PDB file of C-alpha atoms in Angstrom:
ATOM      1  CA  UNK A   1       0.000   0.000   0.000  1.00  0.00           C
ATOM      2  CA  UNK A   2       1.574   3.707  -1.233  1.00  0.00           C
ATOM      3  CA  UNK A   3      -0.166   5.221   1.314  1.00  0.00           C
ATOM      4  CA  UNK A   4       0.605   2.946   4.387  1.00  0.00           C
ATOM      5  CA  UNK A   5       4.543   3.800   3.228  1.00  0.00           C
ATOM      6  CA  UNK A   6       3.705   7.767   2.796  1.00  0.00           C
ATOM      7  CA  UNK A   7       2.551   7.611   6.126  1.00  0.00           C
ATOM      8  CA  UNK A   8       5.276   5.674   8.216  1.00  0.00           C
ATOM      9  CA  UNK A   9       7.862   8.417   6.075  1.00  0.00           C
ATOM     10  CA  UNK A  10       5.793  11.134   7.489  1.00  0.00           C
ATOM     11  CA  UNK A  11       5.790   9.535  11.149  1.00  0.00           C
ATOM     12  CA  UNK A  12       9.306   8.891  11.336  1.00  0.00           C
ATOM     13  CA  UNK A  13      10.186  12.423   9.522  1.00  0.00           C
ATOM     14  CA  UNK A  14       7.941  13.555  12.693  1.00  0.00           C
ATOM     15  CA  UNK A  15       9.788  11.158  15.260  1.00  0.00           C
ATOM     16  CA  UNK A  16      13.734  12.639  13.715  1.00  0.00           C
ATOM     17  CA  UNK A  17      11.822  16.305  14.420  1.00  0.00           C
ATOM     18  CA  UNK A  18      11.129  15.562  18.125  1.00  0.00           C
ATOM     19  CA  UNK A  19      14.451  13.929  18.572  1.00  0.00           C
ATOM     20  CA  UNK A  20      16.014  16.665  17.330  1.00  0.00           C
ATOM     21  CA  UNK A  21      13.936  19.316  19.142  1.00  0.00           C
ATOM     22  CA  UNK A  22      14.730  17.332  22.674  1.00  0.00           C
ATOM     23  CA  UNK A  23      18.322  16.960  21.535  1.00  0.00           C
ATOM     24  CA  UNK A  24      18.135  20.664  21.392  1.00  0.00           C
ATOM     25  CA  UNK A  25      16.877  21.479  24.443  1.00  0.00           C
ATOM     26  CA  UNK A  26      19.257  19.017  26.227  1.00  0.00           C
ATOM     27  CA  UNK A  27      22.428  19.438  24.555  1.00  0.00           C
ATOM     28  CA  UNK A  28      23.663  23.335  24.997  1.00  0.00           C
ATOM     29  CA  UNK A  29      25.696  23.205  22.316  1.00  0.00           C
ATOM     30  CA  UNK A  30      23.682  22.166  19.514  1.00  0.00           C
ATOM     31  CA  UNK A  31      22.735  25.958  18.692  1.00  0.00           C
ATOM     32  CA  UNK A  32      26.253  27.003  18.654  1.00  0.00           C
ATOM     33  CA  UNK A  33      27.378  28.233  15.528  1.00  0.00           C
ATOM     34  CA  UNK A  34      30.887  27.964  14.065  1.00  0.00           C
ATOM     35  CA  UNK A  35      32.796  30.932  14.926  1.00  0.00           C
ATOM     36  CA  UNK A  36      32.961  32.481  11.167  1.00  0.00           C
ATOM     37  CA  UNK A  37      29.415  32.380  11.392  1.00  0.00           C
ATOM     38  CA  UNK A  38      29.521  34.754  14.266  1.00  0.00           C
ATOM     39  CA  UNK A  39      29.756  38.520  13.456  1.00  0.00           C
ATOM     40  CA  UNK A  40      31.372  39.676  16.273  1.00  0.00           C
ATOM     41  CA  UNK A  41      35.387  37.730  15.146  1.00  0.00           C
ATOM     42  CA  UNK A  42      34.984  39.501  12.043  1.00  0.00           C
ATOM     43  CA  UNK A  43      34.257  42.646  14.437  1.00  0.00           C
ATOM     44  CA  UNK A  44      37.309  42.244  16.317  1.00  0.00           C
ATOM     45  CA  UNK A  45      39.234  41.456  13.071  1.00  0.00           C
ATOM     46  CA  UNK A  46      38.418  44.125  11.294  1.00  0.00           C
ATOM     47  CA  UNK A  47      39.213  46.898  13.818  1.00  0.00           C
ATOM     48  CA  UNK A  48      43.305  46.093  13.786  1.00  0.00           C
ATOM     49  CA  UNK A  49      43.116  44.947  10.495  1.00  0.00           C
ATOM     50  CA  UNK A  50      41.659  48.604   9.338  1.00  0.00           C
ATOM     51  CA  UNK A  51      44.846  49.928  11.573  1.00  0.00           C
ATOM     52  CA  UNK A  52      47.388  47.946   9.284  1.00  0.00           C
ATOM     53  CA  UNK A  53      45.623  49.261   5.966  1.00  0.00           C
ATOM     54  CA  UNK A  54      45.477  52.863   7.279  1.00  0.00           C
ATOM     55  CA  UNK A  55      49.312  52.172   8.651  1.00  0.00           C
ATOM     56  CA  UNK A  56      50.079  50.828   5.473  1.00  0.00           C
ATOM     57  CA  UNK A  57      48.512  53.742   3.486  1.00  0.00           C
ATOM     58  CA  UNK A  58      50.078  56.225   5.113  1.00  0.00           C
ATOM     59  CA  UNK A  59      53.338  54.852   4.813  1.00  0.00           C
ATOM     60  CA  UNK A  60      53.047  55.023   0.881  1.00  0.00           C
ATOM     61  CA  UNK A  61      52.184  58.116   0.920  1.00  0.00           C
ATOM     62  CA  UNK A  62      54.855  59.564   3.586  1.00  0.00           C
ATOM     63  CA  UNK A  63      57.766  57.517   1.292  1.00  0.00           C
ATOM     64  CA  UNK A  64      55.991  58.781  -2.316  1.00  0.00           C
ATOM     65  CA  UNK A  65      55.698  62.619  -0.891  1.00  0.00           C
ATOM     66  CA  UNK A  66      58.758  63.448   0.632  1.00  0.00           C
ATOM     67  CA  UNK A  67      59.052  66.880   2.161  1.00  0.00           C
ATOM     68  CA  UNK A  68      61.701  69.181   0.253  1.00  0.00           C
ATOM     69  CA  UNK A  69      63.838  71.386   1.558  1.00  0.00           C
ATOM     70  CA  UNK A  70      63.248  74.685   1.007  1.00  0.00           C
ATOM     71  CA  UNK A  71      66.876  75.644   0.279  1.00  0.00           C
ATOM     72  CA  UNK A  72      69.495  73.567  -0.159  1.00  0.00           C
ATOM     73  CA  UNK A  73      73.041  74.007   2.219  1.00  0.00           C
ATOM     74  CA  UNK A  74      75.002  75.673   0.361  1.00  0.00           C
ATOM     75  CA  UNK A  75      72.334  78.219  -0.531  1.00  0.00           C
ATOM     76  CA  UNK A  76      71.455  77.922   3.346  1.00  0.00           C
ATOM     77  CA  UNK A  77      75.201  79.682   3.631  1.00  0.00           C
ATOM     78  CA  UNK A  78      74.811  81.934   0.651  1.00  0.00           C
ATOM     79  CA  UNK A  79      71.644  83.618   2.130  1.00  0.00           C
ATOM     80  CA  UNK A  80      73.081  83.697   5.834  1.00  0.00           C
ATOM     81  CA  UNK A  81      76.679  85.582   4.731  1.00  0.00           C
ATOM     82  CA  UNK A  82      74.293  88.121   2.456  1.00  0.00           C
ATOM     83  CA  UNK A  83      71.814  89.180   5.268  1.00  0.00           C
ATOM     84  CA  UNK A  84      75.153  89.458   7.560  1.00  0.00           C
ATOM     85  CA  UNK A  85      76.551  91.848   5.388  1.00  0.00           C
ATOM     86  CA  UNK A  86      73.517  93.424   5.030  1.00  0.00           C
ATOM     87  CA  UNK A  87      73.200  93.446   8.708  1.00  0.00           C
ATOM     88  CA  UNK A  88      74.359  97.072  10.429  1.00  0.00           C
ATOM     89  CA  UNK A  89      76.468  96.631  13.855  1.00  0.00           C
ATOM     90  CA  UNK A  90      74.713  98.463  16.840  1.00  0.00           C
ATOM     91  CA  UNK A  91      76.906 101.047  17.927  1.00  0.00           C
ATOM     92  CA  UNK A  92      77.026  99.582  21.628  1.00  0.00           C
ATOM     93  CA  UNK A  93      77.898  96.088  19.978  1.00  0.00           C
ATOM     94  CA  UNK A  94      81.488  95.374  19.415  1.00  0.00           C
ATOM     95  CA  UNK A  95      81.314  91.730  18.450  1.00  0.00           C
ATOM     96  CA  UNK A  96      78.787  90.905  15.846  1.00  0.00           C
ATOM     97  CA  UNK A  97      77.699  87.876  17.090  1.00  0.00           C
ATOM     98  CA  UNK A  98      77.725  89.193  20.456  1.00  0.00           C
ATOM     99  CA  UNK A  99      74.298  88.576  22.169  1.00  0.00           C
ATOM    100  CA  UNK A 100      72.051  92.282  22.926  1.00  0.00           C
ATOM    101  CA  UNK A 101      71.310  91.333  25.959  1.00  0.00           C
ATOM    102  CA  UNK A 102      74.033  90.663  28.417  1.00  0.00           C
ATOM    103  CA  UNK A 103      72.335  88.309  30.299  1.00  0.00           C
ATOM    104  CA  UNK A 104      71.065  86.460  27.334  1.00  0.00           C
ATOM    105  CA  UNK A 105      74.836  84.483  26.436  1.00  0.00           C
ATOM    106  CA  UNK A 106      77.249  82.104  28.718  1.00  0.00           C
ATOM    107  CA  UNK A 107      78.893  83.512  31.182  1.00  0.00           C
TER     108      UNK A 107
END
C-alpha cells in the first residue's frame, strides 16, 4: 500500500523532528554556531586589520611625498653671509655675534 509507506515516512520524519527538538533542548551546544558564522570575530578582526591598511597607506604616501627642503646648504650659507653683510652693527655692539642682551649668552 503507497499510502501505508507515505505515512510511516511522514511519522518517522515527525519522530527525527522531536528527537532533534529534545536533543536541542538538552544538549547546549547544539545551537552554537561555528565561529565564522559569528559577526562579532569579524568585528574584532576588522578593527586592527583597518589599523594595518590605514598604517600601510600612510606609509606610501609619507615615502611617495617626501618633504623638500626649502633651500638647499650651500644656498642655506649663501643667504646667511648676504643678510650678515647686510646686517648694520649696533653702535654699543662690538662683536657681531655678540648677544644684545648681556644676560642672554654664557657667562
Amino acid at each position: 500500500n503507497p499510502q501505508g509507506n507515505h505515512g510511516e515516512g511522514h511519522d518517522a520524519h515527525r519522530i527525527w523532528q522531536m528527537n532533534m527538538t529534545q536533543q536541542q533542548q538538552t544538549d547546549p551546544l547544539a545551537n552554537i554556531k561555528p565561529w565564522y558564522k559569528e559577526p562579532w570575530p569579524w568585528v574584532a578582526i576588522a578593527i586592527p586589520g583597518a589599523a594595518v591598511i590605514m598604517g600601510i597607506i600612510t606609509f606610501y604616501l609619507a615615502v611617495s611625498n617626501p618633504d623638500h627642503l626649502v633651500v638647499d646648504e650651500k644656498q642655506y650659507h649663501e643667504i646667511e653671509s648676504e643678510l650678515r653683510a647686510q646686517q648694520t652693527p649696533d653702535p654699543g655692539q662690538t662683536e657681531p655675534d655678540a648677544p644684545a642682551d648681556k644676560g642672554d649668552g654664557e657667562r
